[in-house]
Coordinates of C-alpha atoms in Angstrom, one line a residue:
X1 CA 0.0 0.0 0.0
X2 CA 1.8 3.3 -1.2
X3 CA 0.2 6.0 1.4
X4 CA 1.1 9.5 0.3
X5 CA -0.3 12.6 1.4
X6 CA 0.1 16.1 -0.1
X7 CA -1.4 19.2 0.0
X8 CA -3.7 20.2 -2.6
X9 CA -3.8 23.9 -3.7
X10 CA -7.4 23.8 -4.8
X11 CA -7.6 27.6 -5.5
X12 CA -5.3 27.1 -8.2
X13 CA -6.5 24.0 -9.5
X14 CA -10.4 26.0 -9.7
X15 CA -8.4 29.3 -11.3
X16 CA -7.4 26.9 -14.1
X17 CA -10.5 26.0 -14.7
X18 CA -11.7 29.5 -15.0
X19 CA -9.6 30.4 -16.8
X20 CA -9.6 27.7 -19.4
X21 CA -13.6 27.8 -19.7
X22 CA -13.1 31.4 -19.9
X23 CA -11.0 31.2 -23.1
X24 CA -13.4 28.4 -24.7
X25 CA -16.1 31.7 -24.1
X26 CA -14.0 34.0 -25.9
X27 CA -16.1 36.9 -27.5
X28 CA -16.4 36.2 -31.4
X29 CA -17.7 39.6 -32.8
X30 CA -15.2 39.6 -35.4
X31 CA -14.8 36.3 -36.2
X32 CA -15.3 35.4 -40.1
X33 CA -16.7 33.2 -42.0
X34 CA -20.1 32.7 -39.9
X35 CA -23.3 34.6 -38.9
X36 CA -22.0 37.7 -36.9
X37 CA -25.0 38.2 -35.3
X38 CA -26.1 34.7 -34.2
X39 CA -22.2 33.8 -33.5
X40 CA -21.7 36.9 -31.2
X41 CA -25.1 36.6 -29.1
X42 CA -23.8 33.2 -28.7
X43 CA -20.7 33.9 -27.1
X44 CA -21.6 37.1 -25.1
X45 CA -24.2 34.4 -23.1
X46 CA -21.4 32.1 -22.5
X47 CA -18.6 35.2 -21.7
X48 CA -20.9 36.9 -19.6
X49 CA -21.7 33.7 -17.6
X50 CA -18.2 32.7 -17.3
X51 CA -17.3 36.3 -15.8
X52 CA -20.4 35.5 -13.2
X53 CA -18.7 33.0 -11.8
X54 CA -15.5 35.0 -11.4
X55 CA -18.1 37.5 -9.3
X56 CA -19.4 34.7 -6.8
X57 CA -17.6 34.3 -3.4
X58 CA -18.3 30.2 -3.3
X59 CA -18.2 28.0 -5.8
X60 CA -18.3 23.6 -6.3
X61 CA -17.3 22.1 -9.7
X62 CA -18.0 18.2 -10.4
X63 CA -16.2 16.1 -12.8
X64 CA -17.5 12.9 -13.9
X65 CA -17.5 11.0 -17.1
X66 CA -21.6 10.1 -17.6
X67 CA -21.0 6.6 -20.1
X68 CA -21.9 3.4 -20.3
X69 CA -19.9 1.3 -17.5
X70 CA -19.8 -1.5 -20.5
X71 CA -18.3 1.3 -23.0
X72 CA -15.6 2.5 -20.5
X73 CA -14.5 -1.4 -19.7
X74 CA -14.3 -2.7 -23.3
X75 CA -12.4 0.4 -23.9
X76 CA -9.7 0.0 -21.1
X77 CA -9.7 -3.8 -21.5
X78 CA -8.4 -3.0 -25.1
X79 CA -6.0 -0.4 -24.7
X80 CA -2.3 -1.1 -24.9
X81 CA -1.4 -1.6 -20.9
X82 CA -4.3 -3.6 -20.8
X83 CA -3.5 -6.4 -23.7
X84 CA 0.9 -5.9 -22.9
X85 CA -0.4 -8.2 -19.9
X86 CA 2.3 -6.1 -17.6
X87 CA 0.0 -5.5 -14.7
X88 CA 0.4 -2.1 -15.6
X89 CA -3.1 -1.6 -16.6
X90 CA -6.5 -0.8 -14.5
X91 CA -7.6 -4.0 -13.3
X92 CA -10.8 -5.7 -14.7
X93 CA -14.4 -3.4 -13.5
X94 CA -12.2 -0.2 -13.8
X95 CA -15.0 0.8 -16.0
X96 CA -17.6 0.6 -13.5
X97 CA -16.0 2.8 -11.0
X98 CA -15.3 5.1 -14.0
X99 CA -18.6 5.5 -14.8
X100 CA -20.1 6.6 -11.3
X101 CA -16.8 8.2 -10.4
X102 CA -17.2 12.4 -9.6
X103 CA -14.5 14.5 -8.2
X104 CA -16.1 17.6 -6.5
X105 CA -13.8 20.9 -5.9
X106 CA -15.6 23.4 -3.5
X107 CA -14.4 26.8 -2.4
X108 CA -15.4 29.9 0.1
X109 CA -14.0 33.3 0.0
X110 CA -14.3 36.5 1.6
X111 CA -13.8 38.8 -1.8
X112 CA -15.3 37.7 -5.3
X113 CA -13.2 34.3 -6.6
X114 CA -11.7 36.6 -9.7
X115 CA -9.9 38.5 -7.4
X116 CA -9.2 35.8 -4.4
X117 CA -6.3 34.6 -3.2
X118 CA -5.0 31.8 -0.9
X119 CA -4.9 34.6 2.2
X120 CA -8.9 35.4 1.2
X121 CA -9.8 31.8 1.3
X122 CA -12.0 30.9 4.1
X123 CA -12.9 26.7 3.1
X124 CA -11.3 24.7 0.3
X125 CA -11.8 21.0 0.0
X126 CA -11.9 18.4 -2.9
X127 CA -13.7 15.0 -2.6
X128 CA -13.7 12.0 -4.7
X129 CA -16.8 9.9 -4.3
X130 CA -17.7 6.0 -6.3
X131 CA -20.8 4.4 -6.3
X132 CA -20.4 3.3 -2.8
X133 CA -19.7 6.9 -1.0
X134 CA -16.7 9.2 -0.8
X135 CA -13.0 7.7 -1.2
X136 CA -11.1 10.2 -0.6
X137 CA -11.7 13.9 0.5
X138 CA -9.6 16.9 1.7
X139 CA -10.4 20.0 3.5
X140 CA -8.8 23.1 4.4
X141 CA -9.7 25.6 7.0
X142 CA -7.5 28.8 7.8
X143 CA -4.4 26.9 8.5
X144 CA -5.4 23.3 9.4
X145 CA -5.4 20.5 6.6
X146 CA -7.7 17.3 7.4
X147 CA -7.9 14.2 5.2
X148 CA -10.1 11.0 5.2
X149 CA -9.2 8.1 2.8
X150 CA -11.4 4.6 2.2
X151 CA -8.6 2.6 1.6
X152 CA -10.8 -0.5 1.7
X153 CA -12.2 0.5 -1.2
X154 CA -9.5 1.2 -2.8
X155 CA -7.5 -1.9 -1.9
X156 CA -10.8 -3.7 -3.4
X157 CA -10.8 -1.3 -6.2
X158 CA -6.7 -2.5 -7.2
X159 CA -7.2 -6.2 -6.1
X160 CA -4.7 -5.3 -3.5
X161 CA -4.6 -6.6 0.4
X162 CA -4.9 -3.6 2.8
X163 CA -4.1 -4.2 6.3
X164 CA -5.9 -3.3 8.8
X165 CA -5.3 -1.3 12.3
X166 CA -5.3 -4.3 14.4
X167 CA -2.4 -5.6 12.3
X168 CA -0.5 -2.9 13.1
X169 CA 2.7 -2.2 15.8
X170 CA 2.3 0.1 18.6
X171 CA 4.2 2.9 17.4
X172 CA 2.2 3.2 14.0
X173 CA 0.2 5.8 16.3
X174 CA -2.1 7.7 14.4
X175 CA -1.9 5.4 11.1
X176 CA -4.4 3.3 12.7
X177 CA -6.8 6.4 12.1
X178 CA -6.0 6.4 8.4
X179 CA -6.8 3.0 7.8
X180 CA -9.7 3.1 9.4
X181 CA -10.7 5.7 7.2
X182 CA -11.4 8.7 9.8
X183 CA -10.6 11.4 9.6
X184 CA -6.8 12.9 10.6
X185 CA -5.3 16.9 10.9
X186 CA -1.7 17.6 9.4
X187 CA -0.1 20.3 10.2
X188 CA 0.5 21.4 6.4
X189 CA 4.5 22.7 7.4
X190 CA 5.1 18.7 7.8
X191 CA 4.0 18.2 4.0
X192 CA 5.4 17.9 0.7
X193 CA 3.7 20.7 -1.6
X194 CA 4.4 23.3 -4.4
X195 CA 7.7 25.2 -4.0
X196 CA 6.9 28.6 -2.1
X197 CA 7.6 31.7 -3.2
X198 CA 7.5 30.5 -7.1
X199 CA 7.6 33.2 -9.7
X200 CA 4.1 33.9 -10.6
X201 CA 3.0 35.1 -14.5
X202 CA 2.9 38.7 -13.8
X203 CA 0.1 40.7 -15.2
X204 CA 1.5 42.1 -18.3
X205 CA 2.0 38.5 -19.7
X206 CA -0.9 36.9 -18.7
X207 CA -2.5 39.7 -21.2
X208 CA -0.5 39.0 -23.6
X209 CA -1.0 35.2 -23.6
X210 CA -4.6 36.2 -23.8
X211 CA -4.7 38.3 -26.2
X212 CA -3.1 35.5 -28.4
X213 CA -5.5 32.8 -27.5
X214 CA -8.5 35.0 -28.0
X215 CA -6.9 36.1 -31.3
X216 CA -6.8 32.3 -32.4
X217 CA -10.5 31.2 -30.9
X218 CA -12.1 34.0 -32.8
X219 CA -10.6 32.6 -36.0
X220 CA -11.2 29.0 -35.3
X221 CA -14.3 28.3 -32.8
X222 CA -17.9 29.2 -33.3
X223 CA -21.0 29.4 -31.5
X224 CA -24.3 28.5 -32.2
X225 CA -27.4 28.8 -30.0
X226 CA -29.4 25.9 -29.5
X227 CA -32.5 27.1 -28.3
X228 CA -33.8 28.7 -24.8
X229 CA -37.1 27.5 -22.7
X230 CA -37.4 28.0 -19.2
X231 CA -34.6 30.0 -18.6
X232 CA -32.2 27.7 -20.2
X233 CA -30.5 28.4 -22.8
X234 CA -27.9 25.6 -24.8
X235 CA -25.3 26.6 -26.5
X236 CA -22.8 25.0 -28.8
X237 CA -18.8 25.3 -30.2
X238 CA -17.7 23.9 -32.7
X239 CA -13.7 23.6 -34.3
X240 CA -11.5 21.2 -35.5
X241 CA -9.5 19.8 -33.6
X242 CA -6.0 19.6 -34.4
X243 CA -6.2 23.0 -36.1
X244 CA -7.3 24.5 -32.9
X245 CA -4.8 22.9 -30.4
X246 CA -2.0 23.9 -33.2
X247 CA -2.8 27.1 -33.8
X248 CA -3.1 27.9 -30.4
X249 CA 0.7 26.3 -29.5
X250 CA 1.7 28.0 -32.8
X251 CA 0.3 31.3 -31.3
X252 CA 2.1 31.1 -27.9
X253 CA 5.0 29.8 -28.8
X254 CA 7.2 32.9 -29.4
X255 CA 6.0 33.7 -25.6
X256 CA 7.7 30.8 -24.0
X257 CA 10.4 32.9 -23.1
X258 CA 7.9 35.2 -21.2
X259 CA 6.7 32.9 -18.9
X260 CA 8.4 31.8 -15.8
X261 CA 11.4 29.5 -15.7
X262 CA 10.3 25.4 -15.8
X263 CA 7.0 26.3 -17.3
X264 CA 6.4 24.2 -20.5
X265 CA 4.3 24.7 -23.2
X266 CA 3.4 22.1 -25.6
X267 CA 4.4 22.4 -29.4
X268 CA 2.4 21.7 -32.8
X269 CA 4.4 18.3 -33.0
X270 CA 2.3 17.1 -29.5
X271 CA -0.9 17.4 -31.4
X272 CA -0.1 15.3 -34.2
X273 CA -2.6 12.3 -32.9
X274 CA -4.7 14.4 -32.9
X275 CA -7.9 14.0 -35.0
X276 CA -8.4 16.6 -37.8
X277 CA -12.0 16.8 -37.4
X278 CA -14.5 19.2 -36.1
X279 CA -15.5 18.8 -32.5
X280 CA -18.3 20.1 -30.1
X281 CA -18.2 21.8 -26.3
X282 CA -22.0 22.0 -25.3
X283 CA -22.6 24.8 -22.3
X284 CA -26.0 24.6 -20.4
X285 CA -26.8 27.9 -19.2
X286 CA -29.9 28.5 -16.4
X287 CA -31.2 32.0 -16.2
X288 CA -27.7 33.1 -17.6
X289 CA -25.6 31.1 -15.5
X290 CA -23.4 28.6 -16.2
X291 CA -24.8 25.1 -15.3
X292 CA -22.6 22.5 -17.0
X293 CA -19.8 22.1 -19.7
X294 CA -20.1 18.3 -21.6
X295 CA -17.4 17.4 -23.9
X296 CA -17.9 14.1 -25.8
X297 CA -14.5 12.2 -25.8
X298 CA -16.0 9.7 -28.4
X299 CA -15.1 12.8 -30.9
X300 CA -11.4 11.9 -30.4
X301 CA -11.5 8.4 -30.5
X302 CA -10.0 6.4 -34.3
X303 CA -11.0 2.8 -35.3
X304 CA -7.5 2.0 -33.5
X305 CA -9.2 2.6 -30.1
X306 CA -12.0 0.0 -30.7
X307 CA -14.9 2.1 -29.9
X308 CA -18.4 1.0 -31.0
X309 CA -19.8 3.1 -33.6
X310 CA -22.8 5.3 -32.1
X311 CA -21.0 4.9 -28.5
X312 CA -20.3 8.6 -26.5
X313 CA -18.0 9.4 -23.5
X314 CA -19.5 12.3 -22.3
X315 CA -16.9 14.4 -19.9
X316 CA -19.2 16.8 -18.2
X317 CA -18.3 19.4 -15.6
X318 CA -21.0 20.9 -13.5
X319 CA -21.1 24.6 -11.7
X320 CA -23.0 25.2 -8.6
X321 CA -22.8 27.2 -4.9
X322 CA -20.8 25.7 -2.9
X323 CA -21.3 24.1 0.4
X324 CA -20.4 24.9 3.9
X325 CA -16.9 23.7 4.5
X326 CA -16.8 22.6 8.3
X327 CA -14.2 21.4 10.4
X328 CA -14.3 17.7 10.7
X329 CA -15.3 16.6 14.3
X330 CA -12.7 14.2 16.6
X331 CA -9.8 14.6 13.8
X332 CA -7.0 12.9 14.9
X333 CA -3.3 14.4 15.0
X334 CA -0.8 13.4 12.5
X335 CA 2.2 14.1 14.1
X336 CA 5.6 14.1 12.6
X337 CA 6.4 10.7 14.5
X338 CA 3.0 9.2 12.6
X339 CA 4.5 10.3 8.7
X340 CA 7.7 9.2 9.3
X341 CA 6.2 5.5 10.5
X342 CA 4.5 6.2 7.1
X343 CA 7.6 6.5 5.3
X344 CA 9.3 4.4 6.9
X345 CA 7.3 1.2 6.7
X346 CA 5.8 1.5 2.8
X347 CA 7.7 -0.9 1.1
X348 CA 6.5 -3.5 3.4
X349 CA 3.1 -2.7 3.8
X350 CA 2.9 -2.7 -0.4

């Protein structure tokens, strides 16, 4: 058993997000080639809906993949770790967990998220949940970190003996906690975690870097409006693929040298596999918020990667208000004594 604990800098993670919804909902008023007026009116919806979110001071996203737990486990059964027979692969019913898998990112903050930082966070947490309850979920409060794993469920999940607290020595302290699945507090000083102090993309850049990705969206994604009853409107975008993905690494290239040192970007040769075909992003906005993002994966899939014809893989990512984030009750401790133990003993507890 390989127990590993980190700390999770879920502000960031969320800012990503934002930030990468916010270019798909790039304003296309002068985009060519398509119908100006239905194109921008479009856009503006999803733009103006993105920016919303930016405005709120809580926000949850959920990430699951909503297909068929057959479709997923024919899929992974056929892919190359799977049939090289190296054990390398997910084990047989991977598909199943798959399919009711969600990871769920909440955060609270005192100012609007757009303009949050860590400092103005008052609750983060993240929480993976399967079809049987949560696996694994992290909160954090001000300056305590609490975590709570199943590992049961996990050891079922991998086909892989867990032990239990009984089977373990005195000294494992705390550990017993762990693998019981309660919940524990680590101090987060004790952890591994991002690199403090790391140069951040000042604001000049990130404008710039903008600008370019904006520039190449308005040439290469439109929008189309669906229809609107109730309150909700669907929207659609549509671009090819590979053109996309290499215009845009074409586009931001020359600003590699911009960007702080160790930061990668990936190159018009990384998209090669990729399909040259047009592709769709669906947005569900309710009363001109945005609801949920689906992205079929199916669109990416060749004949090489066995898929049924007809069959979808529908990623979809869901917005909401997020919850209240409370400190855990009867936490236990973590001290440094407990990691150490944790260290120390994982390559005979594997």
């Amino acid at each position: 058993m390989n127990v590993h604990l980190q700390e999770e800098p879920v502000i960031s993670a969320i800012r990503k997000t934002l930030i990468a919804t916010g270019c798909a909902a790039v304003v296309l008023t002068g985009a060519t080639a398509c119908d100006p007026i239905e194109n921008a009116s479009a856009a503006h919806q999803v733009d103006d809906a993105v920016e919303q979110l930016g405005e709120q001071r809580s926000l949850t996203l959920e990430f699951g993949l909503d297909a068929d737990a057959a479709t997923l486990e024919k899929l992974i059964q056929d892919s190359e770790d799977a049939k090289s027979g190296g054990g390398d692969g997910p084990p047989p019913g991977f598909g199943a967990f798959l399919s009711k898998a969600r990871v769920q990112m909440s955060l609270r903050a005192e100012k609007p998220l757009a303009d949050a930082e860590e400092k103005d966070l008052s609750g983060t947490s993240m929480r993976i949940t399967g079809a049987d309850g949560t696996l694994v979920e992290y909160r954090a409060l001000g300056e305590d970190r609490y975590y709570r794993a199943d590992l049961a469920a996990f050891g079922k999940l991998a086909d892989t003996p867990i032990p239990s607290a009984a089977d373990l020595p005195e000294e494992a302290g705390a550990l017993r906690s762990v693998l019981q699945g309660k919940w524990v507090k680590v101090d987060p000083k004790m952890l591994p975690g991002p690199a403090r102090n790391e140069p951040a993309l000042d604001e000049k850049t990130q404008a710039k870097l903008l600008k370019g990705i904006r520039q190449v969206l308005a040439r290469e994604v439109r929008f189309k409006e669906n229809g609107d009853s109730d309150g909700t409107s669907r929207i659609t975008a549509k671009a090819n693929a590979r053109s996309l993905l290499t215009r845009l690494a074409e586009k931001l290239e020359p600003m590699a040298s911009d960007l702080p040192p160790g930061t990668e970007l990936p190159t018009a040769e990384d998209f090669k596999s990729v399909p040259k075909k047009q592709v769709k992003v669906h947005f569900v906005l309710k009363d001109g918020k945005l609801r949920k993002i689906t992205f079929d994966l199916a669109q990416l899939a060749d004949k090489s990667d066995g898929l049924e014809k007809g069959a979808k893989l529908p990623l979809t990512m869901k917005f909401g208000k997020a919850p209240k984030i409370e400190r855990p009750a009867k936490a236990t401790e973590l001290t440094m004594s407990d990691l150490m133990f944790i260290a120390g003993s994982q390559p005979a507890m594997r």
